[in-house]
């Protein structure tokens, strides 16, 4: 717990230094004009209201979104230039890491968790599998400064950005002046990531009356409603809670989950419930990517749950479904794939 507090203090000092240095090193030309291009964040039909208005003080604009998009795909946010945000959050994998249990980081290192899919982040009050980050604008600080991820420091990133005349122009377009500091960089990233909304899968089209489930999908939906909805609540397909789902501790990683943040033994082995949206694209599964197929995930809940003092109460009797129901449940889960989301050129790497 002390390590977490010290880390947050150091991050705060770095953030403040970046703001101060930015204000000293950038001079605003009063003759330059700024054209505001506001965007409206649209909540999809049937979705709940945002628990936090992440754009209340970070007004969403086209210029801010485009700046965040460029930053998201820019390897210069990492020490050696090889690890942009997009290296662990790939669009074709619904902004998760495709086919890898743990992501690759700087100097041939590996991360300690499977990269979560960046889907409907605007509805999340806490981020990461352990909820260590409580605001979307702070989230990039963790991977940027982590030695086994991007392994960079904020001051160095800002120096790189200030040397790029394109960034100077983009920061001015987004925020009105040429000032480049950590707060603006983080806010631009938040505008892009916060806009990654997935709500156009076959499931959504069925709910809107535009399509119909097949008989197998319909039966799978029934199985889902009976066995999975408590934790994976519609329409976000997560309740954003932290739960112990019966996975045994990985003796190599020794990841205690939420307890690492709270220091409370009652939070041992509790991890954030992930969204099931685009689940067919975000394998491997679980916080450490130990399971590679949806069938094996379901099999864990049928036969593999390890009973322990913090096991979630809804799993004490495991899940009892037939092999046919298991098959149909997978058919339903595949209806949560949003092809328009993973192929949307607006979210792709800028040319």
Coordinates of C-alpha atoms in Angstrom, one line a residue:
X1 CA 0.0 0.0 0.0
X2 CA 2.9 2.3 0.8
X3 CA 4.4 1.6 -2.6
X4 CA 1.2 2.6 -4.3
X5 CA 1.0 5.9 -2.3
X6 CA 4.6 6.8 -3.1
X7 CA 4.1 6.0 -6.8
X8 CA 1.0 8.2 -7.0
X9 CA 3.0 11.1 -5.3
X10 CA 5.8 10.7 -7.9
X11 CA 3.3 10.7 -10.7
X12 CA 1.7 13.9 -9.3
X13 CA 5.0 15.6 -9.1
X14 CA 5.8 14.6 -12.7
X15 CA 2.4 15.8 -13.9
X16 CA 2.9 19.2 -12.2
X17 CA 6.4 19.5 -13.6
X18 CA 5.2 18.9 -17.1
X19 CA 2.5 21.6 -16.7
X20 CA 5.0 24.1 -15.4
X21 CA 7.6 23.3 -18.0
X22 CA 5.1 23.5 -20.7
X23 CA 3.9 26.9 -19.7
X24 CA 7.5 28.2 -19.6
X25 CA 8.6 26.8 -23.0
X26 CA 5.6 27.7 -25.1
X27 CA 4.7 31.2 -26.1
X28 CA 1.2 32.0 -27.3
X29 CA 0.8 34.1 -30.4
X30 CA -2.3 36.1 -29.8
X31 CA -2.8 36.7 -33.5
X32 CA -3.3 33.0 -34.1
X33 CA -7.0 32.0 -34.5
X34 CA -8.6 29.0 -32.9
X35 CA -11.7 27.4 -34.4
X36 CA -13.6 25.3 -31.9
X37 CA -15.2 22.2 -33.4
X38 CA -17.3 20.6 -30.6
X39 CA -18.4 17.0 -30.7
X40 CA -21.5 15.6 -29.0
X41 CA -20.9 12.3 -27.1
X42 CA -24.0 10.3 -28.0
X43 CA -25.2 7.6 -25.6
X44 CA -26.5 4.7 -27.6
X45 CA -30.1 3.7 -27.3
X46 CA -30.7 1.5 -24.3
X47 CA -27.3 2.4 -22.7
X48 CA -27.3 3.9 -19.2
X49 CA -26.2 7.4 -18.4
X50 CA -22.5 8.0 -17.8
X51 CA -21.6 7.4 -14.1
X52 CA -19.0 10.2 -14.6
X53 CA -19.1 12.9 -17.2
X54 CA -15.5 12.4 -18.4
X55 CA -15.9 15.3 -20.8
X56 CA -17.3 17.8 -18.3
X57 CA -13.9 19.7 -17.9
X58 CA -12.3 18.1 -21.0
X59 CA -14.7 19.4 -23.7
X60 CA -14.9 16.9 -26.6
X61 CA -13.8 18.5 -29.9
X62 CA -12.8 17.1 -33.3
X63 CA -9.4 18.6 -32.9
X64 CA -9.0 17.1 -29.5
X65 CA -10.1 13.7 -30.7
X66 CA -7.7 13.8 -33.7
X67 CA -4.8 14.8 -31.4
X68 CA -5.6 11.9 -29.1
X69 CA -5.8 9.5 -32.0
X70 CA -2.4 10.6 -33.2
X71 CA -0.9 10.2 -29.7
X72 CA -2.5 6.8 -29.3
X73 CA -0.6 5.5 -32.3
X74 CA 2.7 7.3 -31.8
X75 CA 5.6 5.2 -30.6
X76 CA 7.4 8.2 -29.3
X77 CA 5.4 8.0 -26.1
X78 CA 7.7 5.0 -25.3
X79 CA 11.4 5.1 -24.7
X80 CA 12.6 3.4 -27.8
X81 CA 9.7 4.4 -30.1
X82 CA 8.5 0.8 -30.6
X83 CA 5.6 0.8 -28.1
X84 CA 2.7 3.1 -28.8
X85 CA -0.6 2.6 -26.9
X86 CA -1.8 0.7 -29.9
X87 CA 0.9 -1.9 -29.6
X88 CA -1.1 -3.4 -26.7
X89 CA -4.5 -2.2 -27.8
X90 CA -5.0 -3.3 -31.4
X91 CA -8.2 -2.2 -33.2
X92 CA -8.8 -5.5 -34.9
X93 CA -8.8 -7.2 -31.5
X94 CA -11.3 -4.7 -30.1
X95 CA -8.4 -2.7 -28.7
X96 CA -7.0 -5.6 -26.7
X97 CA -3.8 -7.6 -27.4
X98 CA -4.4 -10.3 -29.9
X99 CA -3.3 -13.9 -29.2
X100 CA -0.9 -13.0 -26.4
X101 CA -1.5 -13.7 -22.7
X102 CA 0.9 -11.0 -21.6
X103 CA 1.9 -8.0 -23.8
X104 CA 5.4 -7.3 -24.9
X105 CA 7.1 -4.2 -23.4
X106 CA 10.4 -2.3 -23.6
X107 CA 13.7 -4.2 -23.6
X108 CA 12.1 -7.6 -24.3
X109 CA 10.1 -7.5 -21.1
X110 CA 6.5 -8.6 -20.6
X111 CA 3.6 -7.0 -18.8
X112 CA 2.0 -8.8 -15.8
X113 CA -1.6 -8.8 -17.1
X114 CA -3.5 -9.4 -20.2
X115 CA -4.3 -6.0 -21.9
X116 CA -8.0 -5.3 -21.3
X117 CA -10.1 -4.3 -24.3
X118 CA -10.8 -0.5 -24.6
X119 CA -14.5 -0.8 -25.0
X120 CA -17.0 1.7 -23.7
X121 CA -14.5 3.1 -21.2
X122 CA -16.7 6.2 -20.7
X123 CA -19.0 4.1 -18.5
X124 CA -16.1 2.9 -16.2
X125 CA -15.5 4.6 -12.8
X126 CA -12.2 2.8 -12.3
X127 CA -9.7 1.3 -14.7
X128 CA -7.3 -1.7 -14.9
X129 CA -8.1 -5.1 -13.6
X130 CA -7.5 -4.0 -10.0
X131 CA -9.2 -0.6 -10.3
X132 CA -5.9 1.2 -9.4
X133 CA -6.8 4.2 -11.7
X134 CA -9.9 6.2 -11.0
X135 CA -10.0 8.6 -13.9
X136 CA -9.5 8.1 -17.6
X137 CA -7.1 11.1 -17.8
X138 CA -4.7 9.5 -15.4
X139 CA -4.7 6.1 -17.0
X140 CA -1.9 6.6 -19.6
X141 CA 0.6 7.6 -16.9
X142 CA 0.8 4.0 -15.7
X143 CA 1.8 2.3 -19.0
X144 CA 4.0 5.2 -20.2
X145 CA 6.1 5.2 -17.0
X146 CA 6.1 1.5 -16.3
X147 CA 9.5 -0.1 -16.9
X148 CA 8.0 -3.2 -18.5
X149 CA 5.7 -1.4 -20.8
X150 CA 6.6 1.9 -22.4
X151 CA 9.4 2.7 -19.9
X152 CA 9.4 6.5 -20.6
X153 CA 9.0 9.6 -18.4
X154 CA 6.5 12.4 -19.1
X155 CA 9.1 15.2 -19.4
X156 CA 10.9 13.2 -22.2
X157 CA 7.6 12.6 -24.0
X158 CA 6.8 16.3 -23.9
X159 CA 10.2 17.3 -25.3
X160 CA 9.6 15.0 -28.3
X161 CA 6.2 16.4 -28.9
X162 CA 7.4 20.0 -28.7
X163 CA 10.0 19.3 -31.4
X164 CA 7.3 18.2 -33.9
X165 CA 5.7 21.1 -35.7
X166 CA 2.7 19.0 -36.5
X167 CA 2.0 18.5 -32.8
X168 CA 2.5 22.2 -32.1
X169 CA -0.3 22.9 -34.7
X170 CA -2.5 20.1 -33.4
X171 CA -2.2 21.2 -29.8
X172 CA -3.1 24.7 -30.8
X173 CA -6.1 23.5 -32.8
X174 CA -7.3 21.4 -29.9
X175 CA -6.7 23.7 -27.0
X176 CA -6.3 27.2 -28.4
X177 CA -2.6 27.8 -27.8
X178 CA 0.7 26.1 -28.7
X179 CA 1.2 25.1 -25.1
X180 CA 2.1 21.4 -24.9
X181 CA 2.0 20.0 -21.4
X182 CA 1.1 16.7 -19.7
X183 CA -2.5 17.8 -18.8
X184 CA -3.3 18.6 -22.4
X185 CA -1.6 15.4 -23.7
X186 CA -3.6 13.3 -21.2
X187 CA -6.8 15.0 -22.0
X188 CA -6.4 14.5 -25.7
X189 CA -5.8 10.8 -25.2
X190 CA -8.9 10.7 -23.0
X191 CA -11.0 12.3 -25.8
X192 CA -9.9 9.5 -28.2
X193 CA -10.2 6.5 -25.8
X194 CA -13.4 7.8 -24.2
X195 CA -15.0 7.9 -27.7
X196 CA -14.4 4.2 -28.4
X197 CA -18.0 3.2 -28.2
X198 CA -19.1 -0.3 -29.3
X199 CA -22.9 -0.6 -29.7
X200 CA -23.6 -2.0 -33.2
X201 CA -23.2 -5.7 -32.9
X202 CA -25.9 -8.2 -34.0
X203 CA -27.1 -8.3 -30.4
X204 CA -27.7 -4.5 -30.6
X205 CA -29.4 -4.8 -34.0
X206 CA -31.7 -7.5 -32.6
X207 CA -32.5 -5.2 -29.6
X208 CA -33.3 -2.4 -32.1
X209 CA -35.6 -4.7 -34.1
X210 CA -33.3 -4.7 -37.1
X211 CA -32.4 -8.4 -37.1
X212 CA -33.3 -11.6 -35.3
X213 CA -31.3 -14.2 -33.4
X214 CA -31.0 -17.6 -35.0
X215 CA -32.6 -20.5 -32.9
X216 CA -29.1 -21.4 -31.5
X217 CA -28.3 -17.8 -30.6
X218 CA -31.8 -17.4 -29.0
X219 CA -31.2 -20.4 -26.9
X220 CA -27.7 -19.1 -26.0
X221 CA -29.2 -15.8 -24.9
X222 CA -31.5 -17.7 -22.6
X223 CA -28.6 -19.6 -21.1
X224 CA -26.7 -16.3 -20.7
X225 CA -29.7 -14.6 -18.9
X226 CA -29.9 -17.6 -16.5
X227 CA -26.2 -18.0 -15.7
X228 CA -24.1 -15.0 -16.6
X229 CA -26.1 -11.8 -16.4
X230 CA -25.5 -11.2 -12.7
X231 CA -21.9 -10.1 -13.4
X232 CA -22.1 -9.3 -17.1
X233 CA -25.1 -7.0 -17.0
X234 CA -26.7 -5.8 -20.2
X235 CA -26.1 -3.7 -22.2
X236 CA -22.5 -3.0 -21.2
X237 CA -22.1 -6.7 -20.4
X238 CA -20.2 -5.9 -17.2
X239 CA -21.3 -4.5 -13.9
X240 CA -17.7 -3.0 -13.4
X241 CA -17.4 -4.8 -10.1
X242 CA -14.5 -6.7 -8.7
X243 CA -15.0 -10.4 -8.1
X244 CA -13.1 -13.6 -7.4
X245 CA -14.2 -16.0 -10.1
X246 CA -12.4 -19.0 -8.8
X247 CA -9.2 -18.9 -10.7
X248 CA -6.3 -20.3 -8.7
X249 CA -3.4 -18.0 -8.0
X250 CA -0.7 -18.0 -10.7
X251 CA 2.4 -18.8 -8.6
X252 CA 4.7 -17.0 -11.0
X253 CA 2.8 -13.8 -11.3
X254 CA 1.5 -13.9 -7.7
X255 CA -1.2 -11.3 -8.7
X256 CA -3.6 -10.7 -5.8
X257 CA -5.8 -8.4 -7.8
X258 CA -7.8 -5.7 -6.0
X259 CA -6.0 -6.5 -2.7
X260 CA -2.9 -4.9 -4.2
X261 CA -4.7 -1.6 -4.2
X262 CA -6.8 -1.7 -1.1
X263 CA -4.6 -3.8 1.2
X264 CA -7.8 -5.6 2.3
X265 CA -7.6 -9.4 2.5
X266 CA -11.3 -9.5 1.6
X267 CA -10.3 -8.3 -1.9
X268 CA -7.8 -11.1 -2.4
X269 CA -7.9 -12.5 -6.0
X270 CA -10.7 -10.1 -7.0
X271 CA -10.4 -8.7 -10.5
X272 CA -12.6 -6.4 -12.5
X273 CA -15.4 -8.1 -14.4
X274 CA -14.5 -7.5 -18.1
X275 CA -17.1 -6.6 -20.7
X276 CA -18.2 -9.5 -23.0
X277 CA -18.7 -7.1 -25.9
X278 CA -16.5 -8.3 -28.8
X279 CA -15.4 -11.2 -26.6
X280 CA -14.8 -13.5 -29.7
X281 CA -12.0 -11.1 -30.7
X282 CA -10.3 -10.4 -27.3
X283 CA -8.8 -13.8 -26.5
X284 CA -6.9 -15.0 -24.5
X285 CA -9.2 -14.5 -21.5
X286 CA -9.0 -13.7 -17.8
X287 CA -6.7 -11.1 -16.2
X288 CA -3.6 -13.0 -17.1
X289 CA -4.7 -14.5 -20.4
X290 CA -4.4 -18.1 -19.2
X291 CA -7.5 -19.3 -21.1
X292 CA -7.5 -19.3 -24.9
X293 CA -11.0 -20.2 -26.0
X294 CA -14.6 -19.4 -25.0
X295 CA -15.4 -23.0 -24.6
X296 CA -12.6 -23.4 -22.0
X297 CA -13.8 -20.2 -20.2
X298 CA -17.3 -21.8 -19.9
X299 CA -15.7 -25.1 -18.8
X300 CA -13.9 -23.2 -16.0
X301 CA -17.3 -22.0 -14.7
X302 CA -18.7 -25.5 -15.0
X303 CA -15.9 -27.6 -13.5
X304 CA -12.8 -25.5 -12.7
X305 CA -13.8 -23.0 -10.0
X306 CA -11.5 -23.1 -7.0
X307 CA -13.3 -22.6 -3.7
X308 CA -11.7 -20.0 -1.5
X309 CA -12.6 -17.5 1.2
X310 CA -13.2 -14.6 -1.2
X311 CA -14.9 -16.6 -4.0
X312 CA -17.9 -14.7 -5.3
X313 CA -21.1 -15.9 -3.7
X314 CA -22.8 -16.4 -7.1
X315 CA -20.2 -19.0 -8.1
X316 CA -20.3 -21.2 -5.0
X317 CA -22.5 -23.8 -6.8
X318 CA -20.7 -23.3 -10.2
X319 CA -22.7 -23.2 -13.4
X320 CA -24.7 -26.2 -14.5
X321 CA -25.4 -26.3 -18.2
X322 CA -25.4 -29.1 -20.8
X323 CA -23.0 -29.4 -23.6
X324 CA -25.7 -28.2 -26.0
X325 CA -26.3 -25.1 -23.9
X326 CA -22.6 -24.5 -23.8
X327 CA -22.4 -24.6 -27.5
X328 CA -25.4 -22.2 -27.9
X329 CA -24.0 -19.8 -25.3
X330 CA -20.9 -19.4 -27.5
X331 CA -23.2 -18.8 -30.5
X332 CA -24.8 -16.0 -28.5
X333 CA -21.5 -14.5 -27.3
X334 CA -20.4 -14.2 -30.9
X335 CA -23.4 -11.9 -31.6
X336 CA -21.6 -9.4 -29.4
X337 CA -19.0 -8.9 -32.1
X338 CA -19.2 -5.3 -33.5
X339 CA -17.5 -5.4 -36.9
X340 CA -18.2 -1.8 -37.5
X341 CA -16.3 -0.9 -34.4
X342 CA -13.1 -2.9 -35.1
X343 CA -13.1 -1.7 -38.7
X344 CA -14.1 1.9 -38.2
X345 CA -11.5 4.1 -40.0
X346 CA -12.2 6.9 -37.6
X347 CA -10.5 4.8 -34.9
X348 CA -7.7 3.5 -37.1
X349 CA -4.1 4.7 -37.2
X350 CA -3.8 8.1 -39.0
X351 CA -2.2 8.0 -42.4

